[in-house]
mmCIF file of C-alpha atoms and ligand atoms in Angstrom:
data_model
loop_
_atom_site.group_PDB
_atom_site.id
_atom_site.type_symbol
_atom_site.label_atom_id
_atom_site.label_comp_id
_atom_site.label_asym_id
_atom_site.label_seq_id
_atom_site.Cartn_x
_atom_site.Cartn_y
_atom_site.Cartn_z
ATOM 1 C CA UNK A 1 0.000 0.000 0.000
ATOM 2 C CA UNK A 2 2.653 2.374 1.033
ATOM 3 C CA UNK A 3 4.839 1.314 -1.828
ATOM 4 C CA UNK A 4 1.737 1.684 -4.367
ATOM 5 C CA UNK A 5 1.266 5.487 -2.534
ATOM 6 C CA UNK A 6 5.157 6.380 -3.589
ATOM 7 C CA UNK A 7 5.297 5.075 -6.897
ATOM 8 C CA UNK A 8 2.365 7.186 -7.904
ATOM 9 C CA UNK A 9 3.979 10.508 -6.055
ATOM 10 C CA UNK A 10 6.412 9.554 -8.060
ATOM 11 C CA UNK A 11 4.713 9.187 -10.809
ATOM 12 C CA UNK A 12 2.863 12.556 -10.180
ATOM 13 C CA UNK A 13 6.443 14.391 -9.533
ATOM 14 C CA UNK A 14 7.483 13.177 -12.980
ATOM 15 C CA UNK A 15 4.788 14.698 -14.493
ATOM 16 C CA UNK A 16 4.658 18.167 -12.954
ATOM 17 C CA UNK A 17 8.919 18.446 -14.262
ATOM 18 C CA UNK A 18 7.401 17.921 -17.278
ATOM 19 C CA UNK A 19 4.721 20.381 -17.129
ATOM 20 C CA UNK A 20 7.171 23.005 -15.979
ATOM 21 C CA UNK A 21 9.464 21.983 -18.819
ATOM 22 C CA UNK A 22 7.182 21.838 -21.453
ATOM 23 C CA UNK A 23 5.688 24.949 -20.478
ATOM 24 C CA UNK A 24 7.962 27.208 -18.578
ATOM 25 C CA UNK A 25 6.276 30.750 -17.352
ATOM 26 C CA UNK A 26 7.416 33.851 -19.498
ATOM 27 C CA UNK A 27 9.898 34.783 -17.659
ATOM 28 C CA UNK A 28 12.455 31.390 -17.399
ATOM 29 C CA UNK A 29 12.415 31.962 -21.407
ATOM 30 C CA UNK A 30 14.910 34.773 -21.843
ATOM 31 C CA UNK A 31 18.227 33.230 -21.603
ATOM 32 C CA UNK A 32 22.070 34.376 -21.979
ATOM 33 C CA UNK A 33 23.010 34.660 -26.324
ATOM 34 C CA UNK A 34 19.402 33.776 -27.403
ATOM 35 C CA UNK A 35 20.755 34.856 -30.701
ATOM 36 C CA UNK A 36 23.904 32.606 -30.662
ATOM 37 C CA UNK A 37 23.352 30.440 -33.445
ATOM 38 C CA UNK A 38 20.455 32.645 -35.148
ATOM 39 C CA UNK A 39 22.550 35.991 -35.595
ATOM 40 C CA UNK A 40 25.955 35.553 -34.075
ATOM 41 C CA UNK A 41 26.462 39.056 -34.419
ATOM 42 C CA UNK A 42 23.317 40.827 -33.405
ATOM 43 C CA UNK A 43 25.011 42.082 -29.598
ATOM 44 C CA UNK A 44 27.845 43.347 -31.106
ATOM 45 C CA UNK A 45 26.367 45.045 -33.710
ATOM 46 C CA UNK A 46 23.885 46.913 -31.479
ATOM 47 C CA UNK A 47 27.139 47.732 -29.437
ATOM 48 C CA UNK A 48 29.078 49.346 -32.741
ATOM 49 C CA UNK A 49 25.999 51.254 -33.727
ATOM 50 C CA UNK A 50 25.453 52.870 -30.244
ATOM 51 C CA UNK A 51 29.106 53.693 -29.759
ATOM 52 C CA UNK A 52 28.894 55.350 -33.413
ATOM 53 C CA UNK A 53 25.882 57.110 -32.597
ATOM 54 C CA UNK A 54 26.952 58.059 -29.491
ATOM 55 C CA UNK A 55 29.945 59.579 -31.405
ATOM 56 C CA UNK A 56 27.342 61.653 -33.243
ATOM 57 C CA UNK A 57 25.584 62.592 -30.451
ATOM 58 C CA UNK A 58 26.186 61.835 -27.276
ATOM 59 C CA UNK A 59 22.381 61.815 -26.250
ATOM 60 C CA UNK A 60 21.460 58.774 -28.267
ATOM 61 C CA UNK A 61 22.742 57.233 -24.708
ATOM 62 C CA UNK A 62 20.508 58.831 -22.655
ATOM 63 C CA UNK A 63 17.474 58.136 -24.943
ATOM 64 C CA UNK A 64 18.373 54.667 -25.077
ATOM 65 C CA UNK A 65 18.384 54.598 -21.018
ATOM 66 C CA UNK A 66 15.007 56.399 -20.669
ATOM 67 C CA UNK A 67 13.379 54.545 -23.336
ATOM 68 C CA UNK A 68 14.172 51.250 -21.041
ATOM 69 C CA UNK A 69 12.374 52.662 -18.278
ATOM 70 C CA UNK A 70 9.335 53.671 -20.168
ATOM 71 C CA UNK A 71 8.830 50.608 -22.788
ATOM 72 C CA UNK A 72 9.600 48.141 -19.885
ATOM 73 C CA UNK A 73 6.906 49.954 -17.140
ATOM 74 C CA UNK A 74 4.216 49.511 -19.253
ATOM 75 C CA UNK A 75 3.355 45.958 -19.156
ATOM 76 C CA UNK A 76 6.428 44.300 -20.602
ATOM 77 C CA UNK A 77 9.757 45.367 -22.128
ATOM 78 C CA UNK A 78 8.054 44.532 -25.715
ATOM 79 C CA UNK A 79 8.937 47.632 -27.711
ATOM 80 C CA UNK A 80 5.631 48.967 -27.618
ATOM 81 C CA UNK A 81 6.797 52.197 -26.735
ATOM 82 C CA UNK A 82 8.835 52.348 -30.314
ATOM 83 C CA UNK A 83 4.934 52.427 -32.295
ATOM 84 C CA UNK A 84 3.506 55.040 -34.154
ATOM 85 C CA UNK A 85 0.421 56.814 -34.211
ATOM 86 C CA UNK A 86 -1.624 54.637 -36.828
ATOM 87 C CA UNK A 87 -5.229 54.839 -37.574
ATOM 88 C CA UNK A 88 -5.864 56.652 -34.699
ATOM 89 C CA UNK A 89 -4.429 54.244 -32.301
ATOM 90 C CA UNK A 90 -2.002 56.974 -30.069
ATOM 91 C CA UNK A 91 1.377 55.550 -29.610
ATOM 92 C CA UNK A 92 2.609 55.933 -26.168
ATOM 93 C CA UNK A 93 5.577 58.239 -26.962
ATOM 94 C CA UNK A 94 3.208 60.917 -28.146
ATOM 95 C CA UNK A 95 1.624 60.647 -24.641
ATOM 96 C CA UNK A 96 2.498 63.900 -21.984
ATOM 97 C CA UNK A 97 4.264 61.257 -20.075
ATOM 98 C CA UNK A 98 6.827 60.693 -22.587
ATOM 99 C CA UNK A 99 7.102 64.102 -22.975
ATOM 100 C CA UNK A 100 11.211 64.812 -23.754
ATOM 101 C CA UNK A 101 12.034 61.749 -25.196
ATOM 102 C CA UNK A 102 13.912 61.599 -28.474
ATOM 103 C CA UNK A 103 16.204 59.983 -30.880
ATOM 104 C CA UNK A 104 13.600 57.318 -31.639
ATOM 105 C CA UNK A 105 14.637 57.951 -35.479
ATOM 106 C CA UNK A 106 18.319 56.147 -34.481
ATOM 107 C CA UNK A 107 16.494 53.333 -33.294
ATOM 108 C CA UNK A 108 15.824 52.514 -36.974
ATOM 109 C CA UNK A 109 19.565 53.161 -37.662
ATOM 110 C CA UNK A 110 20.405 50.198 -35.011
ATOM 111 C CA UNK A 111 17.508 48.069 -36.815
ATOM 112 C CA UNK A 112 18.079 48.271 -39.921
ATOM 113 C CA UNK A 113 22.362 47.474 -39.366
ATOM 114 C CA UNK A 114 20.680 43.820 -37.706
ATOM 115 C CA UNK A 115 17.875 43.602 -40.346
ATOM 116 C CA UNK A 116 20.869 43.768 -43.097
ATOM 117 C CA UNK A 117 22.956 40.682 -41.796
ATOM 118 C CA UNK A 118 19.837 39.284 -40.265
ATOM 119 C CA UNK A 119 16.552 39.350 -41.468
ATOM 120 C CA UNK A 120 13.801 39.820 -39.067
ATOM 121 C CA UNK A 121 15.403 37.944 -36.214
ATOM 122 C CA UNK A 122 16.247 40.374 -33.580
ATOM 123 C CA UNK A 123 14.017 41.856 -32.175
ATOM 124 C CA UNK A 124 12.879 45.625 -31.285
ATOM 125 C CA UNK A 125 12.478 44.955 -27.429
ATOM 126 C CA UNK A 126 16.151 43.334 -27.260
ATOM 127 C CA UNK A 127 16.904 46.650 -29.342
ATOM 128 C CA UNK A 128 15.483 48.576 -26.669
ATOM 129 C CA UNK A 129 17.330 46.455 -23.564
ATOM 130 C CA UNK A 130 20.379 46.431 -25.365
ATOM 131 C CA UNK A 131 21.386 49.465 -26.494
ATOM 132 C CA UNK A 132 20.234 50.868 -22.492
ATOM 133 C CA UNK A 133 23.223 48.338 -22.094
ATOM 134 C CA UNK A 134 25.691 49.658 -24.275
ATOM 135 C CA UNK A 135 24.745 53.189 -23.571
ATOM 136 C CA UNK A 136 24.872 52.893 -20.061
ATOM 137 C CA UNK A 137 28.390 51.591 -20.836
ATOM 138 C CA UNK A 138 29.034 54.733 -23.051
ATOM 139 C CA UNK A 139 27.861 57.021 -19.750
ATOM 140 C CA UNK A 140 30.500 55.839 -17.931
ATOM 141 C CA UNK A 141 28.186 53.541 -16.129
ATOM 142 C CA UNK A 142 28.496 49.605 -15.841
ATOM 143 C CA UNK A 143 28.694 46.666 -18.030
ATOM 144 C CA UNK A 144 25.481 44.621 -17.083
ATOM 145 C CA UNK A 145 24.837 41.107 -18.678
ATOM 146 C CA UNK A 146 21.159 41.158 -20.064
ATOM 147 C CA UNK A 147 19.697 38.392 -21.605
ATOM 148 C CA UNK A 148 17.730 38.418 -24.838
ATOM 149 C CA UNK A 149 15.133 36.898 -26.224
ATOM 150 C CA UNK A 150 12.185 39.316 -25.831
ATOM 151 C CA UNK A 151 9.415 39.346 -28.919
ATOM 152 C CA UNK A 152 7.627 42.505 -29.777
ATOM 153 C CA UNK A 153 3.970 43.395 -28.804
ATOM 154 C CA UNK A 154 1.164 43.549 -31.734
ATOM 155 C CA UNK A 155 -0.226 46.657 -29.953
ATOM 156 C CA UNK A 156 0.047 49.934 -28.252
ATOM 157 C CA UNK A 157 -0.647 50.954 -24.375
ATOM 158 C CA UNK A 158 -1.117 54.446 -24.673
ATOM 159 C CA UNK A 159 -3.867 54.210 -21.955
ATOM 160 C CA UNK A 160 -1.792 51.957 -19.689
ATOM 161 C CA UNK A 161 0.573 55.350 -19.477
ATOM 162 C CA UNK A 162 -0.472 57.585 -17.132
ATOM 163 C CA UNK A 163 -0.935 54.933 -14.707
ATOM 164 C CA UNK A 164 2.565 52.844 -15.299
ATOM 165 C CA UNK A 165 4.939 55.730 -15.260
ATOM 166 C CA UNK A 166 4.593 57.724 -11.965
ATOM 167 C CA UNK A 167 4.724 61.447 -12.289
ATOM 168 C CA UNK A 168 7.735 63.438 -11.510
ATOM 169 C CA UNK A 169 5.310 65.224 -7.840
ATOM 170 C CA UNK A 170 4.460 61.239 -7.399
ATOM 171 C CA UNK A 171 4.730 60.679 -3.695
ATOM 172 C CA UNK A 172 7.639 58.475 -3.029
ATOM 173 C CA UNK A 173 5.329 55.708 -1.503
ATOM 174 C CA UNK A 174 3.410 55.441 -4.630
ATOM 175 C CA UNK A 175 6.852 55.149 -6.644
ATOM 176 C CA UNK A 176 7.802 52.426 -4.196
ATOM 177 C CA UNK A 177 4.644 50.972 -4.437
ATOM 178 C CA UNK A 178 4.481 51.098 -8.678
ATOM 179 C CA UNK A 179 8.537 49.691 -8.569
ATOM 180 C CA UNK A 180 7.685 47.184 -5.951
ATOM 181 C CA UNK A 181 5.555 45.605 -8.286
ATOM 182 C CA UNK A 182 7.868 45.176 -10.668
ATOM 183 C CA UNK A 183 9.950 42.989 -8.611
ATOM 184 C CA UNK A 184 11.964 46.018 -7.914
ATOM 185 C CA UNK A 185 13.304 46.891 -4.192
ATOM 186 C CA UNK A 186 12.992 50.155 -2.349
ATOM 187 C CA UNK A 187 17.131 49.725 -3.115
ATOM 188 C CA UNK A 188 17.115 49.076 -6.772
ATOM 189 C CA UNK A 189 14.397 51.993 -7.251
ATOM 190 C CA UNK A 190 17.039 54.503 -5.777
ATOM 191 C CA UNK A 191 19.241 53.404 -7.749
ATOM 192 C CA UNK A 192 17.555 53.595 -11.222
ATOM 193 C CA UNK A 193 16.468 57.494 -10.010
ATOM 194 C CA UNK A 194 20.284 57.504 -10.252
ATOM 195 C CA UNK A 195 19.577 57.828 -14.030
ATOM 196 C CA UNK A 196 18.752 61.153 -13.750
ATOM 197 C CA UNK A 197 22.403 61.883 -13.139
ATOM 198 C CA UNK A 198 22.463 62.276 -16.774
ATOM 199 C CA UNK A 199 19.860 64.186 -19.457
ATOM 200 C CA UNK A 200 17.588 66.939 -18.912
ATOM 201 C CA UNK A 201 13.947 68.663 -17.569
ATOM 202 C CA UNK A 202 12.060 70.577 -19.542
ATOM 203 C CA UNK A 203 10.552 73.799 -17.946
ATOM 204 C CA UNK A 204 7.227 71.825 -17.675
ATOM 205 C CA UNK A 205 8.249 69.284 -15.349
ATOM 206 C CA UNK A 206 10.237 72.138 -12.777
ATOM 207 C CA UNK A 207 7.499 75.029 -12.632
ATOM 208 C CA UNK A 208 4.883 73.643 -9.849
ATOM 209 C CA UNK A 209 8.642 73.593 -7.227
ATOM 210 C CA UNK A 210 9.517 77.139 -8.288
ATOM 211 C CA UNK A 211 5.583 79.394 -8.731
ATOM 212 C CA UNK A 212 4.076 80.801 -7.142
ATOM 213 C CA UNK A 213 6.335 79.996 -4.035
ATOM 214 C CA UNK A 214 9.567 78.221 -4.280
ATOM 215 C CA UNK A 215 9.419 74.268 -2.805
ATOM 216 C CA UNK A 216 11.143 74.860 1.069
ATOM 217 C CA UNK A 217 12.927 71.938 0.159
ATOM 218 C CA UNK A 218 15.255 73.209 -2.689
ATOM 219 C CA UNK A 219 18.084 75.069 -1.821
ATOM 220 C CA UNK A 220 17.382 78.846 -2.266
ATOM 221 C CA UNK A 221 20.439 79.614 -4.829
ATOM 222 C CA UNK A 222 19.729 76.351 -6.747
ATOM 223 C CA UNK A 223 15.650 77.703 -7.139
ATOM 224 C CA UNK A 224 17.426 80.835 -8.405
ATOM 225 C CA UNK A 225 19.235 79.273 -10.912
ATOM 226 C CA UNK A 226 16.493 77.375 -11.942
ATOM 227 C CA UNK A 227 14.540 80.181 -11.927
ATOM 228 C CA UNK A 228 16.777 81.722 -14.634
ATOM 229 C CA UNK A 229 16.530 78.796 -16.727
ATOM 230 C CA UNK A 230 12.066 78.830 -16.454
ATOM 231 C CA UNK A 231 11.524 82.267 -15.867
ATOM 232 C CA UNK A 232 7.900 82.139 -16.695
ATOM 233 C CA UNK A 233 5.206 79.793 -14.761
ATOM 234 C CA UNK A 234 3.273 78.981 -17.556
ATOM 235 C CA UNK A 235 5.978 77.730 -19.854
ATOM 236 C CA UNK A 236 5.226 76.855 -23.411
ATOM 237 C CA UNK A 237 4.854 72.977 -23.533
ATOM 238 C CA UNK A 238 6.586 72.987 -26.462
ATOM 239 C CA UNK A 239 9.060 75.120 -25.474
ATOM 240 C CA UNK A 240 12.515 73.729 -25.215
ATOM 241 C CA UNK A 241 13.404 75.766 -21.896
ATOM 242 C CA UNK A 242 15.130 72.806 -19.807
ATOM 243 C CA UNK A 243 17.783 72.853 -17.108
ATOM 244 C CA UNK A 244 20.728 69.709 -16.983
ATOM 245 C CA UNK A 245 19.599 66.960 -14.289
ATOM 246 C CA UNK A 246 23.419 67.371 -13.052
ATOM 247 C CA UNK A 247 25.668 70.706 -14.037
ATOM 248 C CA UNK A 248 28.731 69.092 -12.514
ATOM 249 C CA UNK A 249 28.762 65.798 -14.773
ATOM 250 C CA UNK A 250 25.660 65.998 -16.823
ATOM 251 C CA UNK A 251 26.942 62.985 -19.258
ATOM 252 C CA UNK A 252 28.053 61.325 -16.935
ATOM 253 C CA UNK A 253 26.090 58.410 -14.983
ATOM 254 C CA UNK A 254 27.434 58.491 -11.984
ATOM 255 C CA UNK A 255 26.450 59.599 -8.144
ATOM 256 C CA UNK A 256 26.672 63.252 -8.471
ATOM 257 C CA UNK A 257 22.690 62.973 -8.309
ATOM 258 C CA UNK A 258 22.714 61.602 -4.815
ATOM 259 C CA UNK A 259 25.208 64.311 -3.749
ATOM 260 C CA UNK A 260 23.065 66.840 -5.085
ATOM 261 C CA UNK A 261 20.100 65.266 -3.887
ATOM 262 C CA UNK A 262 21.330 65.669 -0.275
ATOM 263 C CA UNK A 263 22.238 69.059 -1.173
ATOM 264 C CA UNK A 264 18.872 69.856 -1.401
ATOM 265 C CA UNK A 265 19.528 70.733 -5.421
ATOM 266 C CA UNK A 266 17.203 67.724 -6.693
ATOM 267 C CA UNK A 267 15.479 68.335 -10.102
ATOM 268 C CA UNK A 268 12.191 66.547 -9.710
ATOM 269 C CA UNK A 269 10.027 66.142 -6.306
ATOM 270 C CA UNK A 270 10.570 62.780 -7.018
ATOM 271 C CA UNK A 271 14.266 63.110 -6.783
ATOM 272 C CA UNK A 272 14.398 64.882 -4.050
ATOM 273 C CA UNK A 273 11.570 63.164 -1.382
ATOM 274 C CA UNK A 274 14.265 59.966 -1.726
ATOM 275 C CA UNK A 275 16.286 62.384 0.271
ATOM 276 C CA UNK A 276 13.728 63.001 3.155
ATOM 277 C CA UNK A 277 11.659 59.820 2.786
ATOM 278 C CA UNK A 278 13.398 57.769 5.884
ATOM 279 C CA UNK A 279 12.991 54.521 3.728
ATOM 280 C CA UNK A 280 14.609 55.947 1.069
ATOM 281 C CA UNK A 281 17.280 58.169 2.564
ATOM 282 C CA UNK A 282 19.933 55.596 4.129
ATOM 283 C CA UNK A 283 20.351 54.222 0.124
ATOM 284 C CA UNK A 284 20.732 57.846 -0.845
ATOM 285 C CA UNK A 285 23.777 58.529 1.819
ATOM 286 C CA UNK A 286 25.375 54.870 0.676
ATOM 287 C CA UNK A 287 25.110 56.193 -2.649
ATOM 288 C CA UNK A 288 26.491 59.389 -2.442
ATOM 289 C CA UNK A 289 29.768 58.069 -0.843
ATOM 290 C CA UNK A 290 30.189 55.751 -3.038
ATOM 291 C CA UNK A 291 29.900 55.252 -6.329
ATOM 292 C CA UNK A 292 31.109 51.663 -6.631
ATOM 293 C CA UNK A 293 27.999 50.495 -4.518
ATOM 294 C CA UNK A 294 25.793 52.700 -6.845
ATOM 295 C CA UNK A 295 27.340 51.226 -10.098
ATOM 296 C CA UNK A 296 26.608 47.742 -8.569
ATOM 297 C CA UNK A 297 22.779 48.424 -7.026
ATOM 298 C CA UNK A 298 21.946 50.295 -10.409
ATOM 299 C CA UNK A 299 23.202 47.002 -12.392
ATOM 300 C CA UNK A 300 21.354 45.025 -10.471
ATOM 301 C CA UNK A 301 18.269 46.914 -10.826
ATOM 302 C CA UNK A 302 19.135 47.092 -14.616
ATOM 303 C CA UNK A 303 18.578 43.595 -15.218
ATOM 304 C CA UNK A 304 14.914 43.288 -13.331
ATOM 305 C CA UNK A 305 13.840 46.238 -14.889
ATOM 306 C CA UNK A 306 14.969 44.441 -18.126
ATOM 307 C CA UNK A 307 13.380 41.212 -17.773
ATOM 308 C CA UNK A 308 9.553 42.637 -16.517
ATOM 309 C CA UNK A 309 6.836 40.671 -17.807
ATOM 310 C CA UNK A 310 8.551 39.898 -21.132
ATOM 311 C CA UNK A 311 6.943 38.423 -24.577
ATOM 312 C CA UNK A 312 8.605 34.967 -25.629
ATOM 313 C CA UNK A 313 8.372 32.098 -27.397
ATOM 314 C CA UNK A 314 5.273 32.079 -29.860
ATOM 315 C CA UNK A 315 3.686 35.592 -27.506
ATOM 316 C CA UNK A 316 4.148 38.770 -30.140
ATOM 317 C CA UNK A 317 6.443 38.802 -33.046
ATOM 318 C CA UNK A 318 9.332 40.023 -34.292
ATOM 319 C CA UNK A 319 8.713 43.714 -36.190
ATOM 320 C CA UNK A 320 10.903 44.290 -39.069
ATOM 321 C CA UNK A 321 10.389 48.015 -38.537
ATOM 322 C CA UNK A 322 10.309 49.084 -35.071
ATOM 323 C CA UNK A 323 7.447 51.982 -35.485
ATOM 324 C CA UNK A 324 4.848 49.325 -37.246
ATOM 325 C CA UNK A 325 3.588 46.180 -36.151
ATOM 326 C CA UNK A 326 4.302 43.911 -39.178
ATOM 327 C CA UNK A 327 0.928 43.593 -41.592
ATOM 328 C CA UNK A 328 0.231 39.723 -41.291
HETATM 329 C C1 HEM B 401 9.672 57.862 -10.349
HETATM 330 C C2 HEM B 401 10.212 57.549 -11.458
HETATM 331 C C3 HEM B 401 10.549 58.526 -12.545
HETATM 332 C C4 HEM B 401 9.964 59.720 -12.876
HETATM 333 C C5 HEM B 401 8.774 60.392 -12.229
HETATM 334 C C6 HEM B 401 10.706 60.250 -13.994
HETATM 335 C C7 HEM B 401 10.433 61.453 -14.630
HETATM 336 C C8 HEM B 401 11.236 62.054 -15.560
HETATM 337 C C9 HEM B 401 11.016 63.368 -16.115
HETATM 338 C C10 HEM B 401 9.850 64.277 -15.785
HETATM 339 C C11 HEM B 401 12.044 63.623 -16.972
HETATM 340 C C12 HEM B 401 12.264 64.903 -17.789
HETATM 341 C C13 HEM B 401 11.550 64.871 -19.112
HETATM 342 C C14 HEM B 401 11.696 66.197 -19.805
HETATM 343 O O1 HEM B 401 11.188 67.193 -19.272
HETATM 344 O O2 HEM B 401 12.311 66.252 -20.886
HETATM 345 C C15 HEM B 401 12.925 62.478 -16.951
HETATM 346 C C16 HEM B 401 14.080 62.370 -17.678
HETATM 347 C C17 HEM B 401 14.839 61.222 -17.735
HETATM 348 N N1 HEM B 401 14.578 60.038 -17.091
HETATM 349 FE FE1 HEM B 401 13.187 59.728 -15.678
HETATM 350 N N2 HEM B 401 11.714 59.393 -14.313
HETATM 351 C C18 HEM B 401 11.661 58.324 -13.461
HETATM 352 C C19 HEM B 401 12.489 57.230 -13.451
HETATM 353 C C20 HEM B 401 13.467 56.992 -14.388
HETATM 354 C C21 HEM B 401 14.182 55.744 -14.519
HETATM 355 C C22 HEM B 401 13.954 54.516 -13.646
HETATM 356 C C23 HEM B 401 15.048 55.916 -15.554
HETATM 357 C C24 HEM B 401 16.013 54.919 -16.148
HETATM 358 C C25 HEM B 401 16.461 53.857 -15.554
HETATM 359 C C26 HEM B 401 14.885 57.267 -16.046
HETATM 360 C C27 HEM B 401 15.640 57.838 -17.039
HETATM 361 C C28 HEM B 401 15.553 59.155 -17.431
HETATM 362 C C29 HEM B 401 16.530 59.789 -18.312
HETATM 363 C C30 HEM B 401 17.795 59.172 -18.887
HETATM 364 C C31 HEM B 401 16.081 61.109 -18.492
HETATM 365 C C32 HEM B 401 16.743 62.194 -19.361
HETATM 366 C C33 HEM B 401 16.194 62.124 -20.769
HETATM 367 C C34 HEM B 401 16.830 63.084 -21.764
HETATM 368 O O3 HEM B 401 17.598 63.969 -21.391
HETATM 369 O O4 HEM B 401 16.528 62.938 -22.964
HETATM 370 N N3 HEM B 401 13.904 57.877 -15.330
HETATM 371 N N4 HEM B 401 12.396 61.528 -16.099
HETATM 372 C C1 NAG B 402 1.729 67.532 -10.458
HETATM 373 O O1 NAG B 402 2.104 68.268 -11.612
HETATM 374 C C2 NAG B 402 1.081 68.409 -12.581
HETATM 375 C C3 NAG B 402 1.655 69.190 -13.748
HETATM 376 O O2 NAG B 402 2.710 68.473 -14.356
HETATM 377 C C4 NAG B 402 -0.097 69.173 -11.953
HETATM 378 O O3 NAG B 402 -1.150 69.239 -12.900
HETATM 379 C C5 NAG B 402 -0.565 68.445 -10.702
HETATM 380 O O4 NAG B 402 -1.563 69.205 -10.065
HETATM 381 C C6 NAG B 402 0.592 68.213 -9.733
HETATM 382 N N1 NAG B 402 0.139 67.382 -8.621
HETATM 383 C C7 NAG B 402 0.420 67.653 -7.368
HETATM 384 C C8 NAG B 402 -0.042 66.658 -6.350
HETATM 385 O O5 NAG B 402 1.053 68.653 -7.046
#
């Protein structure tokens, strides 16, 4: 009886390995050189193309950092932040969320170098991951290992927006909160705000902390410098009034952000509540004194950012143009 009881847990065992083999969850399918034997070359060429774009112009790396952030936040890292407006259908870039962003035209530049020495194999969301990779490299940042595999989605989230990507007078516990469930720790999200050691703020984004009265918590020279740089309340949205995120090493992605954080000369409420938030503010002092432990959280943070909620296997496709799902 007891023997009959063991063979079929046994029996039972055997079969749920196979389940989980057979059909492994979303996630377990990216793996290290997805592209090995399908395009050899498809890493490295995504690294030569954002080093030589880079050369061109040196923001290509930022974009390619922020544009992680914002395709992976809203439901998977699937390139669905790379579509056009079509039919009607708004494409999440043009959303007031996204507002900033640019270079998505050198995106295509990266594509089409993989789509010449391998036809519609790599895909736009490994695009995305991997040149945040290389450019982070180019920023003086780390190396981080990513692994690849992601397929593209069939559709925009425009609506999905608003609600994925916090606001930049979010309270901190609702950025925790929106991180958290991500998989990312109240660590790792300090350290991706690190990101905005490098880049820019438009007017737009700084206004509500400097009119009518001047946020208590930003230093009083910094508001007047800022000040200079948005001199009106009401600034044009389109304007392209901005100040640097960091005027000591702007290109640089490194933790002159927490230093100026606790200097009270943060850009965004955002960045500077992780100052005065007590969950927050012992990662922001480890930070600023050392930028070795930053390099190391923000890699770490890099990768489970990365690998949110991905498409794989048969899920999405692979679009041969990044701003159009492919027509059947
Ligand atoms: C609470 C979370 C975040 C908020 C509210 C936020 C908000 C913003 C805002 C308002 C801007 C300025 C846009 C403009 O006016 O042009 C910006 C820029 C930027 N953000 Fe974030 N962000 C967040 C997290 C992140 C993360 C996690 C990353 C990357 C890992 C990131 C990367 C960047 C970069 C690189 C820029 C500069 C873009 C450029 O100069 O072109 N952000 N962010
Ligand atoms: C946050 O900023 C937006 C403008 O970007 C403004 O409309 C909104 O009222 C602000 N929210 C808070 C809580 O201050």
């Amino acid at each position: 009886m007891a023997a009959a009881t063991n063979l079929l847990t046994s029996v039972f065992i055997l079969y749920l390995s196979f389940a989980f083999q057979l059909f492994p969850s979303g996630n377990s399918e990216l793996q290290s050189s997805f592209y090995g034997e399908s395009c050899p070359r498809a890493e490295e060429i995504i690294k030569e193309e954002v080093i030589k774009l880079y050369n061109e112009h040196g923001n290509t790396a930022v974009s390619w950092l922020r544009n992680l952030f914002h395709d992976c936040v809203v439901k998977s890292c699937d390139a669905s932040l790379l579509l056009e407006t079509v039919n009607g259908i708004k494409s999440e870039k043009d959303t007031t969320r996204s507002f900033g962003m640019r270079n998505f035209k050198y995106v295509a530049t990266i594509k089409r170098a993989l789509e010449s020495h391998c036809p519609s194999t790599v895909s736009c969301a490994d695009i995305v991951a991997l040149s945040a990779r290389d450019g982070i490299v180019m920023l003086g940042g780390p190396r981080v290992e990513l692994k690849t595999g992601r397929r593209d989605s069939k559709q925009s989230y425009a609506s999905d927006v608003e609600s994925s990507i916090p606001n930049h007078n979010d309270s901190i516990s609702a950025v925790l909160s929106r991180f958290g469930s991500m998989g990312l720790d109240t660590e790792s999200t300090v350290a991706l705000l690190g990101a905005h050691s490098v880049g820019r703020v438009h007017c737009v984004n700084l206004v509500g902390r400097l009119y009518p009265t001047v946020d208590p918590t930003l230093d009083p020279e910094y508001a007047g410098y800022l000040k200079a740089r948005c001199p009106t309340p009401d600034p044009d949205p389109k304007s392209v009034l901005y100040s640097r995120n960091d005027r000591e090493t702007p290109m640089i992605l490194d933790n002159m952000y927490y230093k100026n954080v606790l200097e009270h000369k943060g850009l965004l409420s955002v960045d500077q509540q992780l100052a005065s938030d007590p969950r927050t503010a012992p990662f922001v002092e480890r930070m600023a004194g050392d930028n070795g432990y930053f390099h190391q959280q923000f890699a770490r943070a890099v990768v489970v950012l990365s690998e949110n909620n991905p498409l794989t296997g048969p899920e999405g496709e692979v679009r041969k143009d990044c701003r159009y799902v492919n027509s059947n």
